[in-house]
PDB file of C-alpha atoms in Angstrom:
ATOM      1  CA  UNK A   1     238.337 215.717  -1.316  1.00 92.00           C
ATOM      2  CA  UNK A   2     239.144 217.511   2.134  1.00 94.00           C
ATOM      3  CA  UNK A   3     242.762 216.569   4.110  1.00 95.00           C
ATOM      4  CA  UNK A   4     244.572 217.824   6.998  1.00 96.00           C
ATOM      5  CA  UNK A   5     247.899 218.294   8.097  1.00 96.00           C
ATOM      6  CA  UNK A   6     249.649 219.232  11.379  1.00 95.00           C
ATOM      7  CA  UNK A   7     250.951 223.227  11.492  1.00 96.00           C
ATOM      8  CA  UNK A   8     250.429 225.620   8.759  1.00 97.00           C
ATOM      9  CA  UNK A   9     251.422 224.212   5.008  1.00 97.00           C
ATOM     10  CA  UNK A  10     251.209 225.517   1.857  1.00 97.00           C
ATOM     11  CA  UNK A  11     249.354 223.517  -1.427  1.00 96.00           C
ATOM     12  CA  UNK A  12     252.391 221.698  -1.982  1.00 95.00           C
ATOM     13  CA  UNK A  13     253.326 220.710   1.770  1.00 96.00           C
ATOM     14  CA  UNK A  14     249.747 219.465   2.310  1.00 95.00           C
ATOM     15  CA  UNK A  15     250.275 216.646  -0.414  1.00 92.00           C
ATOM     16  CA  UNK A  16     253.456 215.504   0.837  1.00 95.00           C
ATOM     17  CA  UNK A  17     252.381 215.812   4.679  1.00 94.00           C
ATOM     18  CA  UNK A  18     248.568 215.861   4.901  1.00 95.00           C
ATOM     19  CA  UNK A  19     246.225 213.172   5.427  1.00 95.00           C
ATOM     20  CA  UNK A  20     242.621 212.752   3.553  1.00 93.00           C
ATOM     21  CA  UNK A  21     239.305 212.320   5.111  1.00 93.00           C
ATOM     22  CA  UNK A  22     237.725 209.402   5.339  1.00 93.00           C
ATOM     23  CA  UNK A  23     235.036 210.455   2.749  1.00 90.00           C
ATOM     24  CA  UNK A  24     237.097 210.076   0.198  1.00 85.00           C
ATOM     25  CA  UNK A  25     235.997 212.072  -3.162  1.00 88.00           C
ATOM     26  CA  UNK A  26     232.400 213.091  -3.210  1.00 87.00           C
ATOM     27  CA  UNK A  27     230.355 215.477  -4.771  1.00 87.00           C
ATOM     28  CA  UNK A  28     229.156 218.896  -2.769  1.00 86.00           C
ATOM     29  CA  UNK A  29     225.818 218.720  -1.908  1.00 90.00           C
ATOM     30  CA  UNK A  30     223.805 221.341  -3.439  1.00 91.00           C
ATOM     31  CA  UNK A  31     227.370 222.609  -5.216  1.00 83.00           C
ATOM     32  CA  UNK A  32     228.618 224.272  -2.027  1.00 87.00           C
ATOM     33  CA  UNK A  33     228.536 221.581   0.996  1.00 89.00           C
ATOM     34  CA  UNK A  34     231.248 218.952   1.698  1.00 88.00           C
ATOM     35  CA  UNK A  35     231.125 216.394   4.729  1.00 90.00           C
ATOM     36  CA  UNK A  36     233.848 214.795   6.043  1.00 93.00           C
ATOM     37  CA  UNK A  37     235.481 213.146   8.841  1.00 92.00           C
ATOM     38  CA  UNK A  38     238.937 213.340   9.388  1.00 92.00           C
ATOM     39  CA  UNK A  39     240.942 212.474  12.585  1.00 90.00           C
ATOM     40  CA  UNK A  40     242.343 215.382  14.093  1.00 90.00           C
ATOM     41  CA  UNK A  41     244.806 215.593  17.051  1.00 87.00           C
ATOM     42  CA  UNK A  42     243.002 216.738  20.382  1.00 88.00           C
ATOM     43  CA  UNK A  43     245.282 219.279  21.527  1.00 92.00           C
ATOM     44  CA  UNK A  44     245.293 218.922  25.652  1.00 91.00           C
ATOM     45  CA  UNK A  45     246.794 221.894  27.447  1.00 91.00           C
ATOM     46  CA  UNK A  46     248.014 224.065  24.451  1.00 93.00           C
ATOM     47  CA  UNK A  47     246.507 224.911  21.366  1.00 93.00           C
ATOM     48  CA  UNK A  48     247.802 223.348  18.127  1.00 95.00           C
ATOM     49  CA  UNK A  49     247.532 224.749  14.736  1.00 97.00           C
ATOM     50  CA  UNK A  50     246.714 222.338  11.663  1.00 97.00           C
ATOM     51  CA  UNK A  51     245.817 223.001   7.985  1.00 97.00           C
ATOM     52  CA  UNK A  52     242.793 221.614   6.538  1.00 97.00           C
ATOM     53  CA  UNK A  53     242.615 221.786   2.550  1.00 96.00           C
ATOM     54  CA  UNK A  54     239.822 221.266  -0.472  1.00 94.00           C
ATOM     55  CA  UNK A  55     240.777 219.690  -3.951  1.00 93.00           C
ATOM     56  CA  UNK A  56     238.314 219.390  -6.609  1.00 91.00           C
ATOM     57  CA  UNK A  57     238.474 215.908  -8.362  1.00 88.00           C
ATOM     58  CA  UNK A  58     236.936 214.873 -11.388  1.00 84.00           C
ATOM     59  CA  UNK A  59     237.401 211.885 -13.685  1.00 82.00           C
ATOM     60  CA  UNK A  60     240.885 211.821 -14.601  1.00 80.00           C
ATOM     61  CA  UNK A  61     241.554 215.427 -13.415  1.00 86.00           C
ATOM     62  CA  UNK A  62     242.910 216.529 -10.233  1.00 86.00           C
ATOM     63  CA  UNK A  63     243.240 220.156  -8.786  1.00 90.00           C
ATOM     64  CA  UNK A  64     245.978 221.742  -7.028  1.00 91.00           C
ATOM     65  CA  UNK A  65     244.798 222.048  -2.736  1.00 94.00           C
ATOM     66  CA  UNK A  66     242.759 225.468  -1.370  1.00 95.00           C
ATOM     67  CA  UNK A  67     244.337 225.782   2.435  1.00 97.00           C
ATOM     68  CA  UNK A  68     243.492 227.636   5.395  1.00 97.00           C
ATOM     69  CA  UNK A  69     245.445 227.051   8.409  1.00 97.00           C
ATOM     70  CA  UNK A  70     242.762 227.074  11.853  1.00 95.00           C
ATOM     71  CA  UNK A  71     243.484 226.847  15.431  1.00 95.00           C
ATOM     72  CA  UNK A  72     242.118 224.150  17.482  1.00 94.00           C
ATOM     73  CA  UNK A  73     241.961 225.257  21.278  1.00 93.00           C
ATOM     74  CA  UNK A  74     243.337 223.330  23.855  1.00 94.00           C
ATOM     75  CA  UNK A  75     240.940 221.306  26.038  1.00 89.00           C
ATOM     76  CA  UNK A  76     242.536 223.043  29.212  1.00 84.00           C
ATOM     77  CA  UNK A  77     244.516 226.405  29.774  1.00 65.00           C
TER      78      UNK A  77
END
């Protein structure tokens, strides 16, 4: 599963604040592709920062979250 969260957040911060794509759980095509859609905040005239993270899922077993924080630029300076 991908999510996303406003600002930077560790593992645990992302499963209290974050928000999941709308793909839901899904297998990674060819083991190393994920697709997903998730609805991000379109930062207008400064840029935001937001953490996206990765959790494997299988039946009955959950992982802990992978994060990276990444800046999304603002549409104007």
């Amino acid at each position: 599963t991908v999510w996303w969260c406003d600002g930077a957040a560790s593992p645990e911060e992302l499963v209290r604040r974050g928000s999941p794509g709308t793909h839901q759980a899904q297998e990674a095509q060819n083991g190393l592709h994920l697709y997903e859609t998730l609805t991000l905040p379109i930062p207008q005239h400064m840029d935001r920062l937001i953490t996206i993270g990765v959790q494997q899922v299988s039946e009955g077993a959950v992982s802990g979250f992978a994060v990276i924080p990444f800046p999304l630029p603002a549409l104007q300076a």
